[in-house]
Every structure is written in structure tokens, then in C-alpha cells.
Amino acid sequence: MARGKLRIYLGAAPGVGKTYAMLSEAHRRVERGTDAVVAFVELHGRPRTEVLLHGLEQIRRRELEYRDTVFTEMDVDAVLARRPAVALVDELAHTNVPGSRNGKRWQDVEELLEAGIHVISTVNIQHLESLGDVVESITGVRQRETVPDEIVRRADQIELVDMSPQAVRRRMAHGNIYQPDKVDAALSNYFRPGNLTALRELALLWVADRVDEYLQEYRAEHSIRSTWQARERIVVGLTGGPEGRTLVRRAARMAAKGSGSEVLAVYIARSDGLTSASPKELAVQRTLVEDLGGTFHHVIGDDIPSALLEFARGVNATQIVLGSSRRKAWQYIFGPGVGATVARDSGPDLDVHIVTHDEVAKGRGLPVARGARLGRTRIIAGWLVGVVGPVLLSLLLTGIANGPGLANDVLLFLFLTVVAALLGGQLPALASAAVGSLLLNFYFTPPTRTLTVSDPKNLVAIVIFFAVAVSVASVVDLAARRTHQAARLRAESEILSFLAGSVLRGETTLDALLERVRETFGMETVALLERAGDVEPWTCAGRAGSDHGTPLLRPEDADVDMPVGDHMALALTGRVLPAEDRRVLAAFAAQAAVVLDRQRLVGEAERARELAEGNRIRTALLAAVSHDLRTPLASIKASVTSLRSDDVAWSPEDEAELLAGIEAGADRLDHLVGNLLDMSRLQTGTVTPLIREIDLDEVVPMALGGVPEGSVTLDIPEELPIVAVDPGLLERSVANLVENAVKYSPDGVGVLVSASALGERVELRIADRGPGVPDSAKDRIFEPFQRYGDAPRGAGVGLGLAVARGFAEAMGGRLAAEDTPGGGMTMVLTLRAAPRRPPARPDLPARATT
């Protein structure tokens, strides 16, 4: 039985019309004769949606009782028994009531699909499992009902139901989404314009990525190699040289001109050893690419132009950005260069941009890290020049009536030997010397056409030629080897120095270090394996790259393994490394062990710090509970005991005084407990601010209820910008700051609360005329359970300023202490100003009408 097909209507938020679109599609299919039924649709009291149910067959729901309440869920058995061609199932991410057939509705849908029933469903972008944290950071609401991304990605069709934030809010205001009693709360919280815009962007980007996946699959299935310019993708070819930063920035500016453009930087390394670029420069360029929103790729390939074009066509790129060649003029005799070759072979579907830079024509420098090995092409060329070249030269010279003479003939053959040595090394040069000697003897030394030499001088010339040719070949080959060895040592020293420096500075994580190993040696996978004992199984402490086939579980399974101590090994797959590369690999392995140990020590130190901080807070809390919290309780207890005593007849004035004492003690106790709870929320990270736009003069006066009347002077201009804050957290912060300032101000001297605008910030200043705090203690007063100077034990537990700073930072603001001119201390609370709105424009119709 063929599996059914799944069609999903995806929306950015509730109320955009997903269910409406699903029911409309069902009506279209019924009109075409398709057997479509409604398995489950949630109306949410929306009359227009309910109208669309008319004319559609509905499967009776299953009733379930849970906690003395009856709920209805989709009856999967009834749908399977009815066996329609198409079933409509609303709210794919819904969690079923306990006792249902499956825990989640998407599992019900999977059963229907396995039974061959086509399903049409709906889901909002905030219900995708991978986006839960992102949605929570935007809206402040954690989605409890989620659906795995893979379920949605496997859908045969995904249709985006889009609506502008303004239109959604209008629908909400008209009562088309929620009941009227919920509209105001929804518009001021979840359905704020910023939230809806961000969720809409998430939905559009997610669907765009899914469309891109469909496009890549289609191109692969149909073997389409040409570029389809559906989206601008700019590939930057990096060499590891200093010009790379210029190229990356240029590509980023090009991408910024078109919405949705991507920048992909690629470095292509040869497969015959260490990379030929500066690791430090490559690391800088990788960071720059990622900071500008692009991605960095490391590709192995011996033919640089072909590998670059293959990568660009593989990612469906539209443009390639390359730098002008750093070659000197004479170096072009070796070929046209990468830029010219890529431009020639790119075809009409790829635009190639050659960008000038400061390093043009300054030389490419020595080849780095290719060892003493020569490429296959050069070796073949050396043998051709050394063996075929003398034969062709002999045919050319014998065709000349009056040849250049034996001396010149010897020099020409010697030239070929030197060229063979330069190209292919010593063996082609020796072969060239041998072949050249025989040809000189046979064709150019009298008597010709024989191997006999009549004149001893000619014999000496041939012997000297052979000796000189062998000597030149040896010297040239030795010089080439020494040059490559020096270049290799330079590459190794640069890699090791950069590695050591980055590790000592703490800039390299284990994953980043393993990725550097993989890129440096051109491997597929790199893993650091460890075990507790000789007979214990290996475990993976870190890895980089992708496993193809069987995961790397033991060092014996790798192509290369480098032991690190008795119970740790660095394992690599991809190719077998030559012996000279293992020296650098050993250094990487040792550094990987050091980084792993340091990460674990850092983790243990962090846990120890948290435990120490917790112990300190617990100790301080016990001290506070033992005295500061018991003091108001003792006062309340004494007053209540006095009032209840039958031995004393209290006058109305005495009773009022005792009751006032009880009220003051209760208020003080409530304030202390509130600060303790707030500090606990800050320590556990459970403070979730709900940011909205509000005027300061709506919040600050409400924060003055806990201080005596007339003790605070307000100076808040009406023309101040609106601030983006959580009003509740701001009120608590200001209240603590004002109470602290009033507590330390001299009698009869008020506290000044003023505000001013500074760029995109608004500063609220609470200034007192108290004793002040020296600069060395200004940061310490914001720590929990800290009271500066000779504050009496009954002055509180020292949490007010700590809570105020914690709430300020949770809202994206800052709190700092400054000296008040003339004496005292000023608390400066810096808040974010709300973005300025453009002038309102009249709503225009969505379509032009005539």
C-alpha cells in the first residue's frame, strides 16, 4: 500500500488563515469528486471558519475524561474505518489528552499516512521544535506544544499562509481571532507588531530554505549542472593571502545590495600534504566571513580552477569573486592563472568578478608545505623533456644542412637536461643525460651513424657533457629539495607557533582545534578518543568533519592514529599521511589533550565557583534570616501579645500605635521577603522581561509609594522619548533605588529623581546627599547581601541594589553609581529608548479598484 501524501499550511501566528485555507482546499477537492472528510478542525469560535464546514463530512470526535473534565480528540480508529481519500487534521503540533491513542497529533497523522490516506494539516512556525528557543527570546513565551522539524520537512507540499502584522492585528481587533475579552491582552503581549514581524520573517526564511532543498533535489535528480539564478549566491575564492579580507568585504557589499543573498567563502587546499596558506590568516578570514553573515568552506582539490567551479555549481552560485593575481609578470609563463582560467571556463551562468587589491603583482612567495614531492604532472613533463626532448632535438638538428657545431649541440642537449631536472627531478635528468650522450655520439660525433668516436677530443667532450649533466641534475634536484624542505619547515613553524599562541591565549576550543587539524591535513574526519583503562571501551571526547558509513569508534578503524599518552588517541580518516606530516600531527595531538584538560578544568572551576557562590549566599541568607527577618517578626509578636493581654487596659491611642507598629513590621517583612524572592529569581535565571513601550512618567511615580511623602523631588520632562522596558521590573528597580537613597539621605534633605535623553538612551538619575561611597566600593555595593559602612543591622539584608541592577540588565539597561556634586551618591539607570516611528499614513487598499 502506497503511503499517503501530507500537505501542510504553515503560518507565522494564529489567525493568519491556515484553517480557512485548508477548508477552502477541501471544498475545491470535493467539487472535483474527491472523497475528503474533516477528521478534526478547531474553530476557536471563528464564525467565518465555521461557515466553511458546511457541505463537508465530519468524523465524530472521541470523548475522553481527564480530571473530571470531558475533552474531545480526533478518533483515529473512526477515520481509518471510514478510509477517505483525504482527511483534514488541524493543529499538527497539538498534544492529545492522556488516554488517547497517541501522545501527539502528528503521530495520529503518521498512522493515517501509513494507511494510504492523504492528509491536509496546519501548523504555526513557533511550534517547530528547533525554533523553540528563538521564539521564546522574541515573544517571551515558551511553546509547550511542538512538532519535530523532520515531520514537517518530510511533507510532500508546504504552503505558506502569509499575512502582514498590521492585517493580523486588525483581524484581532475586529474579534476574528480571539474572544473580545482576550483581545486587549493579546494585542499588548504576543501580538505586538515586532513579535509578528519577527515570526513572519522566521516563517518566510524557513519556507525559503525548504524551497531551496526542493530545488537542489530536483537539479540532482535531473543532472542539471547549469546555475539557476533563483537566489544570489556569491562564492569568494580565498588563497590564504592577505588580499582575502578585501575580497570578503567586497563580496559582502555585493550581497547587501540584494535581499536574501548569501556569501560563501571557499579555500581549496591540495591533497598532497599541509595546506599552502597561513593558518593565522585563514583563521582571521574565517572569522570575518562569519561576522559578515557568510559561511566558510574548506575543499580539497589539486586542480584549483576546476575545484572552485565545481564547488560554485554545486551550491548553485551566481557569482564568483576572485582577487587579481599576485604573480609577477615572468610567472605567467607557467600558465594563465586561476582567475583567467575560472573566467574562461565559468560559462554564461556564472559571473566572475576580479577584484584589485594592494598585493597585486607582488609575487606569490615560496610554495608552502608541499614537501619534497613533485606533482604527477611535473614528473610526466620532466620525463617527456628528458627522453623525448633529446630525440626531437636530434631530428631538428640533423635536418639542418650546416649544423651549429658540436659545442653548440652539447649546450642544447645540456639545456634539455637542466629543464628535465627542474621539472621532474633527478631521475628524468639522469635519463636525459644518458639519452643525450648516446644521441650526441650517434648523430653528431664523427664518424656519424655509429657509436664509434674517432677523435679523442670528441670522446672527452661527450664524457664531460655527461658528467656536467649529472652534476647539474644533482645540484638542481638538491636545491629544489632544500627549497621545498625550507618552505615546509616554515609552514610547520608558522602552524605550530599560531597553534601554541592560540591555545595559550585560550582562544581555541576542542572542536575548533580538531577542525583545524582536519583542514590542515585535508582529512574527512578527526576525532579525539579516550578511555578510562586498558580494557575499557573508547569514547569520543570531540570530533570534526562528517562520518561516511561506520562511525569512528576505535583508533584501529582510522587511516591515521596518533597516540596521546596511554589512554588517548587522535584518529583521522580520509587518507594515509606521509611520515613527515606526523611530526606536526603529534604536536596537534598533544595540544588537543591540553585543550581537553583545560576545558574540563574550566568546567570544574565554574562548578566550584557556583557552589562557592551558593554557599556564600546561603550563609548570608541564614545570617539575614537569623536577625533581619526576625527583628520585624519580634516587633509584630510583641505588639500582638500586648494587644491580646487582659492585664492592661490600652487606650485608643496606644492601640493605634501598636497597630501601626504591626503594620510597619509587616511592611518591612514584606519588603525583605520580596527582595529575597527577586534575588532568587535572578540567581536562577528565571526573570523573563516583557518589553513594551511606555513613558517614564507612567512608572516612576508608582515606585514612590514606599517612601515618606515629600522626601522625593521628581524632574521628568514630558518631551522625553518613550522607553522600551518591562514596566513591572522598572518599577521594582526604581523603588529599591529610591528607598536606598532616602534611607541614607540626611533628615530634611530630599532625594532628586531626574531624567534626560542621550542619543538612543534615556538616563534616570536618583541623587542623594548622604555620605557617599568611595570609588573602590562602588561596584561592591551591587553585590548581594552587601551593606556599606556603618549601616545598622536593621537596615535590611543588602539586596536592594543587587536586585535593581539585575532587573536593569534583564531589560537591556545598565545601572551604575556616581558621586553627587557637592556630596552624596547618584544612581544612574540607563534605559533603551523605543525606536522612532515614521509618521502615520492612511491605510491603502490591498488592491486597486475601479
mmCIF file with all atom_site columns, C-alpha atoms in Angstrom, residues 393-403 444 449:
data_model
loop_
_atom_site.group_PDB
_atom_site.id
_atom_site.type_symbol
_atom_site.label_atom_id
_atom_site.label_alt_id
_atom_site.label_comp_id
_atom_site.label_asym_id
_atom_site.label_entity_id
_atom_site.label_seq_id
_atom_site.pdbx_PDB_ins_code
_atom_site.Cartn_x
_atom_site.Cartn_y
_atom_site.Cartn_z
_atom_site.occupancy
_atom_site.B_iso_or_equiv
_atom_site.pdbx_formal_charge
_atom_site.auth_seq_id
_atom_site.auth_comp_id
_atom_site.auth_asym_id
_atom_site.auth_atom_id
_atom_site.pdbx_PDB_model_num
ATOM 1  C CA . LEU A 1 393 ? 66.188 17.962 -30.860 1.00 0.00 ? 393 LEU A CA 1
ATOM 2  C CA . SER A 1 394 ? 68.289 15.390 -32.767 1.00 0.00 ? 394 SER A CA 1
ATOM 3  C CA . LEU A 1 395 ? 65.717 15.272 -35.588 1.00 0.00 ? 395 LEU A CA 1
ATOM 4  C CA . LEU A 1 396 ? 65.723 19.072 -35.743 1.00 0.00 ? 396 LEU A CA 1
ATOM 5  C CA . LEU A 1 397 ? 69.496 19.428 -35.783 1.00 0.00 ? 397 LEU A CA 1
ATOM 6  C CA . THR A 1 398 ? 70.069 16.639 -38.326 1.00 0.00 ? 398 THR A CA 1
ATOM 7  C CA . GLY A 1 399 ? 67.632 18.373 -40.643 1.00 0.00 ? 399 GLY A CA 1
ATOM 8  C CA . ILE A 1 400 ? 69.862 21.447 -40.768 1.00 0.00 ? 400 ILE A CA 1
ATOM 9  C CA . ALA A 1 401 ? 72.458 21.282 -43.515 1.00 0.00 ? 401 ALA A CA 1
ATOM 10 C CA . ASN A 1 402 ? 75.218 23.081 -41.665 1.00 0.00 ? 402 ASN A CA 1
ATOM 11 C CA . GLY A 1 403 ? 74.520 22.456 -38.020 1.00 0.00 ? 403 GLY A CA 1
ATOM 12 C CA . PHE A 1 444 ? 76.895 14.483 -34.161 1.00 0.00 ? 444 PHE A CA 1
ATOM 13 C CA . ARG A 1 449 ? 75.622 6.990  -37.527 1.00 0.00 ? 449 ARG A CA 1
#
